[in-house]
Short mmCIF file of C-alpha atoms in Angstrom, two decimals:
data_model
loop_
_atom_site.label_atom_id
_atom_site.label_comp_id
_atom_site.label_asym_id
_atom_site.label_seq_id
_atom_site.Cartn_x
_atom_site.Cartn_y
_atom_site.Cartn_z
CA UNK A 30 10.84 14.12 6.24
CA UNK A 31 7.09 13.43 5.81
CA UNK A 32 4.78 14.75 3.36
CA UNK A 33 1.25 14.99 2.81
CA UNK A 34 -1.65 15.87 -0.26
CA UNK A 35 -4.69 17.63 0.50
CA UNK A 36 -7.92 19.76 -0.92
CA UNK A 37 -7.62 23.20 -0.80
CA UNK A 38 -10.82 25.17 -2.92
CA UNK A 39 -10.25 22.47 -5.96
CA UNK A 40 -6.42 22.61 -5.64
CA UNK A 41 -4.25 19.73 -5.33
CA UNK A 42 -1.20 21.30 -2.30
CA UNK A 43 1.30 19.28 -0.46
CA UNK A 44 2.86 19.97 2.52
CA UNK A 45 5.40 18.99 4.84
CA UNK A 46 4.29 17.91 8.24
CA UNK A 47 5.94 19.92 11.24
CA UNK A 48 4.07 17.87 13.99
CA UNK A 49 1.19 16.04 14.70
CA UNK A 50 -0.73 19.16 14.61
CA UNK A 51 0.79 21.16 12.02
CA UNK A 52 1.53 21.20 8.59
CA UNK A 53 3.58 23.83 6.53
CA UNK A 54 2.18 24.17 2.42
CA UNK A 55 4.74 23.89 -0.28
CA UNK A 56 4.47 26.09 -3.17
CA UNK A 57 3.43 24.66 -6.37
CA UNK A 58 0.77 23.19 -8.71
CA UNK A 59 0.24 19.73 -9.05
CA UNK A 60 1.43 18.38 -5.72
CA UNK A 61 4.10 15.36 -5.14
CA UNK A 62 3.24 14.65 -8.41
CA UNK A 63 4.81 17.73 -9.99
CA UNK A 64 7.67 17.59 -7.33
CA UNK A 65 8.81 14.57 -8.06
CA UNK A 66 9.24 15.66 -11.75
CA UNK A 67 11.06 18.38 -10.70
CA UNK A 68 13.65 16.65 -8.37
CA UNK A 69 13.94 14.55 -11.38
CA UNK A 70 14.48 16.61 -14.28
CA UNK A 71 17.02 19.15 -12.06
CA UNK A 72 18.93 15.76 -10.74
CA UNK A 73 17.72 17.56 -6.86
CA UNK A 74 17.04 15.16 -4.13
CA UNK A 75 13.47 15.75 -3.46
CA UNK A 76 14.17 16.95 0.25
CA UNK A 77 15.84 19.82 -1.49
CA UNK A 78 13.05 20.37 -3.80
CA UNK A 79 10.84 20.40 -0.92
CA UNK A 80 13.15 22.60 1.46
CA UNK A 81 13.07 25.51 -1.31
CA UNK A 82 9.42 25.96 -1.56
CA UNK A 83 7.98 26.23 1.85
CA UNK A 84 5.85 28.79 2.10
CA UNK A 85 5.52 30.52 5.40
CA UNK A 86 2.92 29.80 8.35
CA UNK A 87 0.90 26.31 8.38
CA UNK A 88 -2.17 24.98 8.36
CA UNK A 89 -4.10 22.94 10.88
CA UNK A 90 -3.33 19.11 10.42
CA UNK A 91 -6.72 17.93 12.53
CA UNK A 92 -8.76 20.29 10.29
CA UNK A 93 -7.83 18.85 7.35
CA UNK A 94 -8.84 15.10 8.97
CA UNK A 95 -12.23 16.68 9.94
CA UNK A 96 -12.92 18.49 6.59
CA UNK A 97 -12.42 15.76 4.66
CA UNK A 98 -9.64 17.17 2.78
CA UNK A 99 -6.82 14.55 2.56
CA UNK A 100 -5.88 13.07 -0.49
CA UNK A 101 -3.68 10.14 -0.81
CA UNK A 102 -0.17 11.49 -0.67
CA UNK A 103 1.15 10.63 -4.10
CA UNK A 104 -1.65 10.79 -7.02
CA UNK A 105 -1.39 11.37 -10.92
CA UNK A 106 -3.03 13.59 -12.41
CA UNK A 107 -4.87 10.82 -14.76
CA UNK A 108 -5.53 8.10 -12.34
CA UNK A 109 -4.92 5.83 -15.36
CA UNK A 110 -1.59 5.90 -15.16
CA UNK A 111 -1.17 5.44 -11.81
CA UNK A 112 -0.41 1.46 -11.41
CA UNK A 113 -1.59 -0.42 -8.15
CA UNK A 114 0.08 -3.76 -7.74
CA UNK A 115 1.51 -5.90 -4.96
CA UNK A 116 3.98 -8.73 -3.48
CA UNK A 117 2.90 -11.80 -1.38
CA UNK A 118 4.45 -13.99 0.80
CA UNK A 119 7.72 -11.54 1.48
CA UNK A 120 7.26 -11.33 5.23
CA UNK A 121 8.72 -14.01 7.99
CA UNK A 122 5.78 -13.18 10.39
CA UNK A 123 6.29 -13.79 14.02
CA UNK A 124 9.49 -16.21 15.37
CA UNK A 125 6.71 -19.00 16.03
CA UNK A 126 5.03 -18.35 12.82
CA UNK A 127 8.57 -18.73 11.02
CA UNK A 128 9.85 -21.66 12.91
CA UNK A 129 6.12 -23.39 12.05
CA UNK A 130 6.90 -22.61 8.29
CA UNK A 131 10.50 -23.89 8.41
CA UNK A 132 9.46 -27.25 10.32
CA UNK A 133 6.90 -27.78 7.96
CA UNK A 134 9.34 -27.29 4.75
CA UNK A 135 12.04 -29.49 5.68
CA UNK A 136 9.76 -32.23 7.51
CA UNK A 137 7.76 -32.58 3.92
CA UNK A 138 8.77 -33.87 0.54
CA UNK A 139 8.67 -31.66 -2.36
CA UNK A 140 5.32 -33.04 -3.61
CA UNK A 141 3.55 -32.49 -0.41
CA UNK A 142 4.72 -28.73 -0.36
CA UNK A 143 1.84 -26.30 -1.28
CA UNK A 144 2.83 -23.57 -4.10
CA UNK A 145 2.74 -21.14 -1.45
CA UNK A 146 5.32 -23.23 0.93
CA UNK A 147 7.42 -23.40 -2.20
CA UNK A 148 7.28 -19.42 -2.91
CA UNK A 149 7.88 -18.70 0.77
CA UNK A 150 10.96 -21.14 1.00
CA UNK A 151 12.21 -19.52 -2.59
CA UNK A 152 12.08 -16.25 -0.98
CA UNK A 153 13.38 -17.42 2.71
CA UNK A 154 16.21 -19.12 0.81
CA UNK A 155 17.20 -16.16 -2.28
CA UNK A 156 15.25 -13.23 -1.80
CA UNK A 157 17.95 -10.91 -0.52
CA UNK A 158 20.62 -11.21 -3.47
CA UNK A 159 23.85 -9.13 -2.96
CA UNK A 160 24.66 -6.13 -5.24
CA UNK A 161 24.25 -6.69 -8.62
CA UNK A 162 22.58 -10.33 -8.67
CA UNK A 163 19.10 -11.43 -9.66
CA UNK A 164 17.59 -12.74 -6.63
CA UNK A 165 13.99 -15.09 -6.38
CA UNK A 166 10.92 -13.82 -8.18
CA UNK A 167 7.87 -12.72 -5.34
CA UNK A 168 4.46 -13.29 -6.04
CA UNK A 169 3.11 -10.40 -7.94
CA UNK A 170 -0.51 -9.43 -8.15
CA UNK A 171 -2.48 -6.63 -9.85
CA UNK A 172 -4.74 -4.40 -7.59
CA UNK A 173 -6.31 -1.65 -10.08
CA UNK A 174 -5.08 1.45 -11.24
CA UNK A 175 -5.77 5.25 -9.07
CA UNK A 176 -9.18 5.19 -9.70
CA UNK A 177 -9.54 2.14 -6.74
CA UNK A 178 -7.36 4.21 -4.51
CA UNK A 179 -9.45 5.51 -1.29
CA UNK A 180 -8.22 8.95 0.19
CA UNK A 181 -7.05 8.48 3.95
CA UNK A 182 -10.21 8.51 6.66
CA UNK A 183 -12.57 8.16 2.88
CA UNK A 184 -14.90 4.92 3.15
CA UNK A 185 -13.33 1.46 1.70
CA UNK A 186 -16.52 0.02 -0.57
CA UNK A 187 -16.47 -3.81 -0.61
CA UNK A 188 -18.00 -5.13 -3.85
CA UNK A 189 -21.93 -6.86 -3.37
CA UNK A 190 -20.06 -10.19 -4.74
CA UNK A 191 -17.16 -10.15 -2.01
CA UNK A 192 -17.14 -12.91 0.20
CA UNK A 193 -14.66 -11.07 2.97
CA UNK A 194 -13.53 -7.30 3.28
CA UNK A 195 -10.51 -7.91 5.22
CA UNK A 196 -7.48 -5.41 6.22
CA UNK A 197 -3.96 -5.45 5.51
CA UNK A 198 -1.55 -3.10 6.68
CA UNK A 199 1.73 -3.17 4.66
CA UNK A 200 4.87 -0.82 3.73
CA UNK A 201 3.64 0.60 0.42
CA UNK A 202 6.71 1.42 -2.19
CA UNK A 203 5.63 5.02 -4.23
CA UNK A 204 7.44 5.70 -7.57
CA UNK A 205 7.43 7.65 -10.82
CA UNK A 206 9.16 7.00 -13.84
CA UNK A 207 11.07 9.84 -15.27
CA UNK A 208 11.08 10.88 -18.79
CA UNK A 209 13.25 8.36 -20.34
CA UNK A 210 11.18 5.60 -18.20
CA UNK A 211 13.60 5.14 -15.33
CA UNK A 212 11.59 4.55 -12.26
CA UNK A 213 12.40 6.67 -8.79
CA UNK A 214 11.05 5.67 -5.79
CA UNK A 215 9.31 8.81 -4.03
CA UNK A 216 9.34 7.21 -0.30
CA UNK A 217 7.02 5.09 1.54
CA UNK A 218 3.64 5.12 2.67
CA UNK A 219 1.68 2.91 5.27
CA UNK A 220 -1.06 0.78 3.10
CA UNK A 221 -4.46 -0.70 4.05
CA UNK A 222 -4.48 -3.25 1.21
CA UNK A 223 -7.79 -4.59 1.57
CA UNK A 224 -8.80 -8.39 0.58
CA UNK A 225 -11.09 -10.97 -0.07
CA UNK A 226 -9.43 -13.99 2.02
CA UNK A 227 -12.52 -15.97 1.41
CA UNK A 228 -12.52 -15.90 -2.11
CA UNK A 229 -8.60 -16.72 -1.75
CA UNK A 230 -9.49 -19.21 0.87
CA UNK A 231 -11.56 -21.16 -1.76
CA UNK A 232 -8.88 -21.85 -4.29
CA UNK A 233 -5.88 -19.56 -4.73
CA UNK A 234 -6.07 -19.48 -8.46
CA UNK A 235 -8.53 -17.04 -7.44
CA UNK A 236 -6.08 -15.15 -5.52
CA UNK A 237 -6.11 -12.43 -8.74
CA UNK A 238 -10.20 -11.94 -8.17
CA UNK A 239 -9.65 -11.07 -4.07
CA UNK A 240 -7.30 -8.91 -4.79
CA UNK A 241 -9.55 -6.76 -7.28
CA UNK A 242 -10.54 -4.40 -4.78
CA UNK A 243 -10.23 -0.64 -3.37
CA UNK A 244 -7.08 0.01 -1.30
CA UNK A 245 -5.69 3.08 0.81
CA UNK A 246 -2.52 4.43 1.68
CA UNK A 247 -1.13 7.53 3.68
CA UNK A 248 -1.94 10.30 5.10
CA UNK A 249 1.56 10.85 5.13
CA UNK A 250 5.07 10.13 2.73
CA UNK A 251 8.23 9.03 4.20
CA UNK A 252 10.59 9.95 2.21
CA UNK A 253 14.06 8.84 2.76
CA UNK A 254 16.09 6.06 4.28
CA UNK A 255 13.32 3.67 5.29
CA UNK A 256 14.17 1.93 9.25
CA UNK A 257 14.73 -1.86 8.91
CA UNK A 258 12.77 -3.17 11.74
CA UNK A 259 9.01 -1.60 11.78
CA UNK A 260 6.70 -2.14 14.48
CA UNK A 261 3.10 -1.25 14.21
CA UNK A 262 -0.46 -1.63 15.51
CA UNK A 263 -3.62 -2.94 12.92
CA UNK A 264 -6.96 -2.70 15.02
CA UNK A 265 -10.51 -2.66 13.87
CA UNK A 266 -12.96 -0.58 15.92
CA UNK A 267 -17.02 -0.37 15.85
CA UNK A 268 -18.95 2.32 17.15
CA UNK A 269 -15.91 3.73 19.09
CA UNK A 270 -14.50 0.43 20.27
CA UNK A 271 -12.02 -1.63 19.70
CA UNK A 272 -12.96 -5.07 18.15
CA UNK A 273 -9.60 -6.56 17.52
CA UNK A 274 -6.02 -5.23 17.30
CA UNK A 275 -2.53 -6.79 17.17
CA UNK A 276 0.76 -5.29 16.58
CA UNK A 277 2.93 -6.03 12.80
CA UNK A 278 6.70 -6.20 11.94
CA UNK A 279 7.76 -4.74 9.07
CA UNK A 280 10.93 -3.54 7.08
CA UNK A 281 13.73 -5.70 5.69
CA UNK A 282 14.80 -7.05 9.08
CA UNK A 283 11.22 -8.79 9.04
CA UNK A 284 11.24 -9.64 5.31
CA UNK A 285 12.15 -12.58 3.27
CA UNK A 286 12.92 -10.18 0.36
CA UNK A 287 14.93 -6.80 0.35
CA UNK A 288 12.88 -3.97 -0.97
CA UNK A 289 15.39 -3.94 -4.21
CA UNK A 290 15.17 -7.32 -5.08
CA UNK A 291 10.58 -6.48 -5.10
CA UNK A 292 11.48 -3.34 -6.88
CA UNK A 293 13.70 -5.18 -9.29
CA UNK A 294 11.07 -7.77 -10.39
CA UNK A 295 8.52 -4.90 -10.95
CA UNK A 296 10.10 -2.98 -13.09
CA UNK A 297 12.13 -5.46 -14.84
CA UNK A 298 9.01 -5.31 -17.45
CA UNK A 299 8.94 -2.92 -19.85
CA UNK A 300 5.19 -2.06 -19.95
CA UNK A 301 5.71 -0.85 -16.00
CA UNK A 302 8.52 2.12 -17.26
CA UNK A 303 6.51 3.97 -19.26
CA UNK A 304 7.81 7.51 -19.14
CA UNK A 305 5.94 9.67 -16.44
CA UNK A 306 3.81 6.77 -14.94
CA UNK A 307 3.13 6.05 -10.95
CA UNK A 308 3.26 3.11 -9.29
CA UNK A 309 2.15 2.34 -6.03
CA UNK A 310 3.42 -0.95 -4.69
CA UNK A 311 2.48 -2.76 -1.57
CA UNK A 312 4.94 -5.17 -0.16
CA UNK A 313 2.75 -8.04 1.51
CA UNK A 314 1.98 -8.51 5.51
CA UNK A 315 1.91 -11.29 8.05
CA UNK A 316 -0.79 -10.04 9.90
CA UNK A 317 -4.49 -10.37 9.26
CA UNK A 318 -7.51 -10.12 11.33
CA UNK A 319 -9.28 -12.29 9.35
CA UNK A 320 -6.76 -15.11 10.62
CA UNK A 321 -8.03 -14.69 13.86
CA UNK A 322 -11.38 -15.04 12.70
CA UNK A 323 -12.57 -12.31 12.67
CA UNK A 324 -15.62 -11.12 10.52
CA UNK A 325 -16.09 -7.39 9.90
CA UNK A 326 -19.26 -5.53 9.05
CA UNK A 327 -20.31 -2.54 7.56
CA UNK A 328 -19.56 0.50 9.80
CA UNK A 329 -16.51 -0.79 11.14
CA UNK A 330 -13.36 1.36 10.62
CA UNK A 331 -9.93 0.15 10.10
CA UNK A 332 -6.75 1.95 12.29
CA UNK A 333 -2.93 1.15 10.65
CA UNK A 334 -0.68 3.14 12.71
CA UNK A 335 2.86 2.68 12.18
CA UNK A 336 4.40 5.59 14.21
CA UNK A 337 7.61 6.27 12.19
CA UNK A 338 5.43 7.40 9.49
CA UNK A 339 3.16 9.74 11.16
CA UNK A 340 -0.82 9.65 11.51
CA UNK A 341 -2.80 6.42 11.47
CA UNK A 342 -4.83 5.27 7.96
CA UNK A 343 -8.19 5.18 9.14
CA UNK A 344 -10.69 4.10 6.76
CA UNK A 345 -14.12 2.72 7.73
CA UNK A 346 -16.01 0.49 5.98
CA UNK A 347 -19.11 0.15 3.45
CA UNK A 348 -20.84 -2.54 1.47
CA UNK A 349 -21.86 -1.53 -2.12
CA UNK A 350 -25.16 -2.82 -3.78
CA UNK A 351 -25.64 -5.00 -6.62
CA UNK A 352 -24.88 -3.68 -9.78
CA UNK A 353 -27.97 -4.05 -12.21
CA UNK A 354 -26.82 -7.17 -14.86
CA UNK A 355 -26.97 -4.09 -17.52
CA UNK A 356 -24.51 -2.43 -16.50
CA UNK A 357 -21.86 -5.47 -16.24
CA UNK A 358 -22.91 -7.64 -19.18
CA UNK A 359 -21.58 -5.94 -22.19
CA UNK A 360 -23.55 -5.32 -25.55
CA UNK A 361 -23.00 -6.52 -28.70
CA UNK A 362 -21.83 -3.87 -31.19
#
């Protein structure tokens, strides 16, 4: 089952895609959002939520693309409280890439390992725990809360100070925490999650500042059993041509971490279960263009497809302008 959130005269609907070209509405106000309560509060799986308010007919799927009218396809109603965070180094990349990583972790001493060798190897060797045991922490970084979440086919904005712009197409984790703060996880999403590898590139204690940017995920939720091998395509085009493209692995069967074990060390922490929050949660990539070397530009427009989940995320690209030093040095008081 796949979902989607658009724009209809003001109103938030969702609606459950029949085919590429059709969608059927679902009644009621507030979208995923409010669904989600409900399968929560009636102890409904949200499939059955869903299944009892279709309305009848459907709606145009490529109209809504050309109108503008998607919204990302879980939102809060106060973007505040929807959470954007994300997990590094969690995916074993290609066989080559892996077997490179291994040889260089057991052909090096400890003090010649980089932090990130050591995180990868922590995650290679105790990121899938069995039931009921604590396995290795992920890296963890904070992206923003809903306010730096793009729509599907909106622009991405790079910042004037960014140093890169780069793509990243990951499995994104949706949730909401039920009234007594116990998170459920919604379903999945494909993610753009949109970098600054130069800034990273530089020193990775500055990993937190390139990650402190916009991000995108969608059109579509996946909700239920998610595959365990993933295959996908990333490609950037300009002016109607393709510019660079390679194919991603993705799911657990590609991962150095099971999705519970990410989930686990998220929302281990208090401050993350407060009652009636959402978080949106990407879980890290292998893939980037930028590690081809590849320098985008505004105008260019980013393509994730992933085809168990539907329509590509499309997004294309813009470059902001300076912000005037008034309005980012604060005043006395």
């Amino acid at each position: 089952m796949r979902v989607i959130q658009y724009e209809e005269q003001g109103r938030l609907r969702a609606a459950l895609v029949d085919s590429p070209e059709r969608v059927t509405p679902i009644d009621i106000d507030g979208g995923v959002y409010a669904l989600a309560l409900q399968a929560i509060a009636t102890g409904t799986s949200l499939a059955r939520v869903i299944e009892a308010r279709l309305e009848t007919g459907s709606v145009d799927y490529q109209a809504l693309v050309d109108e503008g009218r998607l919204r990302p396809p879980l939102t809060h109603p106060d973007p505040a409280h929807c959470l954007v965070t994300g997990t590094g180094l969690t995916h074993l990349g290609s066989a080559d890439t892996r077997s490179a990583m291994h040889a260089k972790i057991e052909g090096a001493s400890e003090a010649e390992l980089t932090d990130s060798m050591r995180m990868f190897q922590m995650g290679v060797e105790g990121g899938k725990p069995g039931p009921g045991e604590s396995g290795a922490q992920p890296e963890w970084f904070y992206k923003g809360d809903g306010r730096w979440v793009v729509a599907p086919e909106a622009t991405l904005t790079s910042p004037a100070f960014a140093e890169d712009a780069g793509e990243e197409p990951e499995l994104v984790g949706l949730y909401v925490n039920g009234s007594d703060g116990r998170p459920y996880r919604v379903g999945f999403a494909i993610g753009n999650e949109f970098s600054d590898h130069v800034t990273e590139r530089h020193n990775y204690l500055w990993l937190a500042h390139s990650k402190l940017r916009q991000c995108s995920f969608g059109p579509e939720l996946h909700i239920g059993e998610l595959p365990e091998h993933l295959e996908g395509v990333s490609r950037i085009t300009r002016a109607g041509e393709v510019r660079w493209e390679k194919s991603f692995l993705t799911g657990e069967a590609n991962m150095s971490h099971s999705i519970a074990n990410l989930e686990r060390h998220h929302f281990k922490y208090a401050g993350f279960r407060a009652p009636g929050d959402v978080h949106v949660h990407f879980f890290g990539t292998a893939t980037l263009s930028f590690a081809d070397g590849i320098q985008v530009a505004p105008g260019d427009r980013y393509e994730i497809e992933l085809p168990a989940f539907g329509r590509p995320l499309r997004n294309p690209l813009a470059q902001e302008e300076a912000a005037p030093e008034a309005e980012t040095r604060p005043t006395a008081l």
